[in-house]
Short mmCIF file of C-alpha atoms and ligand atoms in Angstrom, two decimals:
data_model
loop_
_atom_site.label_atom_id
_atom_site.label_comp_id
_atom_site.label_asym_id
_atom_site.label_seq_id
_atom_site.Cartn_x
_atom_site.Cartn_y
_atom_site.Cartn_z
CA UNK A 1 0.00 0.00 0.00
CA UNK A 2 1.20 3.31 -0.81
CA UNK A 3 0.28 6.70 -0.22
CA UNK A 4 0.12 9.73 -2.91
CA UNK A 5 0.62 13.13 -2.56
CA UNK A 6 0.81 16.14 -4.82
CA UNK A 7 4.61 17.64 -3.76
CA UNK A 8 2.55 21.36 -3.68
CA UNK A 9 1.01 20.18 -1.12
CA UNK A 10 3.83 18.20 1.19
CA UNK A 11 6.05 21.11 0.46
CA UNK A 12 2.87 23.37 2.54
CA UNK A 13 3.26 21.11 4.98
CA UNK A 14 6.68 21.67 6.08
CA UNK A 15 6.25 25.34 5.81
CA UNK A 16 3.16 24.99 8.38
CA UNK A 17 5.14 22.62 10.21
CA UNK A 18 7.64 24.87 10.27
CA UNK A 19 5.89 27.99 11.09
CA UNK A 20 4.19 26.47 14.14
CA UNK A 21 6.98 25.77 15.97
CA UNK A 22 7.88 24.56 19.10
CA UNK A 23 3.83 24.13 18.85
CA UNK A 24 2.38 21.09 16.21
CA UNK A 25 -0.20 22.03 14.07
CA UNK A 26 -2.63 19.49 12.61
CA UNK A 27 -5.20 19.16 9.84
CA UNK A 28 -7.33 17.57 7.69
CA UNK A 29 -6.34 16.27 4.40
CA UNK A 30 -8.67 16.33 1.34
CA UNK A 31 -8.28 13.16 -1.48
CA UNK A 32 -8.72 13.65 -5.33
CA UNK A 33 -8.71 11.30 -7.51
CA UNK A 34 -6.38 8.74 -5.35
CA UNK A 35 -3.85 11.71 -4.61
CA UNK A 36 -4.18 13.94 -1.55
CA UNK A 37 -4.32 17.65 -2.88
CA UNK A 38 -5.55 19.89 -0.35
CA UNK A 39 -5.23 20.40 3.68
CA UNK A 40 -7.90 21.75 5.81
CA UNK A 41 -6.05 23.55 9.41
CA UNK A 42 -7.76 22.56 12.27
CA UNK A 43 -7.95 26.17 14.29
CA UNK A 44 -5.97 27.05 16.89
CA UNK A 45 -7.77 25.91 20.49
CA UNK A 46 -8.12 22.31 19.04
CA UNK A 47 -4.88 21.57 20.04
CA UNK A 48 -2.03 22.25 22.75
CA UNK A 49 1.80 22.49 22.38
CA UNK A 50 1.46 19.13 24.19
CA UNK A 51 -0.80 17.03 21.87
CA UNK A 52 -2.91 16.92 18.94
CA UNK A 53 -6.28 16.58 19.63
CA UNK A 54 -8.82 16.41 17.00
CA UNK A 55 -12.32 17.00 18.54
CA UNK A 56 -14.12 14.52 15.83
CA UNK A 57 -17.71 16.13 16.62
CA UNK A 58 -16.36 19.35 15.35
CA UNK A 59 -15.53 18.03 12.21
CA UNK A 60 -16.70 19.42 8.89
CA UNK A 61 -18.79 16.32 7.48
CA UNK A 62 -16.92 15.88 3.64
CA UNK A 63 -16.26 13.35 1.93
CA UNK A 64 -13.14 14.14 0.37
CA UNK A 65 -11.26 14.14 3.80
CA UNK A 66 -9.34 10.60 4.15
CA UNK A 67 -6.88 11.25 6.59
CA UNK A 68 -5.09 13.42 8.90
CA UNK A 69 -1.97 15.12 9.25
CA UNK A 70 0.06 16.83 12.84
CA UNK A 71 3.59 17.83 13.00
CA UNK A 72 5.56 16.93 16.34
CA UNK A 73 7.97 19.44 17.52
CA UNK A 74 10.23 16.20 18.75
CA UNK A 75 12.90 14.46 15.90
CA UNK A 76 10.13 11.21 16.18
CA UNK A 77 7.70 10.90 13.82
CA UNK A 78 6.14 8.08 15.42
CA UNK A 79 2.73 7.96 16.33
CA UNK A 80 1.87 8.18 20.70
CA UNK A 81 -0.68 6.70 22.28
CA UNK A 82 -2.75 9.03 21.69
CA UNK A 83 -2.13 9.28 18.00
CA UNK A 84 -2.72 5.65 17.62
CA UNK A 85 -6.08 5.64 19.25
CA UNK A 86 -7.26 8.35 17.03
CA UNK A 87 -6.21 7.00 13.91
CA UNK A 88 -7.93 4.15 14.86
CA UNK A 89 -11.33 5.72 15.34
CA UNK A 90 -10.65 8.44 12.15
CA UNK A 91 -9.63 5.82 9.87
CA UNK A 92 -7.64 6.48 6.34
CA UNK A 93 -4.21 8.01 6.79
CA UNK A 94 -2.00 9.62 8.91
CA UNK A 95 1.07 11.74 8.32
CA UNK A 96 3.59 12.89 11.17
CA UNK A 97 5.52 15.56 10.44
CA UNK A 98 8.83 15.49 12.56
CA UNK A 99 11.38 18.10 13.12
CA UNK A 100 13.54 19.45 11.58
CA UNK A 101 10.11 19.72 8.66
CA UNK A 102 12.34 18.25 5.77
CA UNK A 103 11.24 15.32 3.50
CA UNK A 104 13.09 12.69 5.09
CA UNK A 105 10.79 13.52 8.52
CA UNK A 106 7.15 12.95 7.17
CA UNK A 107 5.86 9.36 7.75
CA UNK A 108 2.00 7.97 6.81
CA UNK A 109 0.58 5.42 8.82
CA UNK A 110 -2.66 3.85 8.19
CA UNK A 111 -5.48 2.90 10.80
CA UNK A 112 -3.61 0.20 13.01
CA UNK A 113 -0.33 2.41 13.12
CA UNK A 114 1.84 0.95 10.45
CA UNK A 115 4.20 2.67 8.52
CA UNK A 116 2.83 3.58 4.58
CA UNK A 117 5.12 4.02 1.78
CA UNK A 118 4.63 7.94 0.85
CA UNK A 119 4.45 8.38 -2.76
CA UNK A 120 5.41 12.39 -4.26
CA UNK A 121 3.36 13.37 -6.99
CA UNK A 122 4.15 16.17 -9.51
ZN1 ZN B 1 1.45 12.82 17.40
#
């Protein structure tokens, strides 16, 4: 199983990832055609400099959102406890966006927590 992305978009990422440090940031990301194009930010308030925390009855109700993305300000970009229990109830994927924001520190993970070969589309 692999995961695509439009390099526009992973390329946002980092700069949000980047820009929100020492704090994560987390959204929502939007699917077209097989190829995640688009990220919704989950506001401010939703989430602490701690942990990501995705209040799911605030979500928007859209179709087009299959999975989920959070930066940690830490060099791990392995999922927590936490993460992995949300995952779990969000379903589709994950990314974790590690410092230092670069390409080589963004892992996908699907629904039980393993580890999904990112794919950059141009
Ligand atoms: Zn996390």
């Amino acid at each position: 199983m692999k995961v695509k992305i439009r390099r526009e978009l992973l390329d946002y990422l980092l700069e949000l990832a980047r820009s929100f440090y020492p704090n994560e940031f987390a959204g929502l990301l939007r699917e077209k055609d097989g190829v995640f194009e688009e990220v919704l930010i989950v506001p401010k308030g939703y989430f602490g400099s701690k942990s990501v925390y995705f209040d799911l009855t605030l979500l928007p109700h859209d179709e087009s959102i299959k999975g989920t993305v959070h930066s940690h300000p830490s060099p791990f970009p392995f999922p927590s406890k936490g993460d992995l229990h949300f995952f779990s109830k969000f379903g589709g994927i994950h990314l974790i966006i590690a410092f230092p924001f670069t390409y080589e520190s963004i892992k996908a993970y699907n629904t039980e927590g393993e580890e999904v070969e990112i794919e950059v589309v141009d």
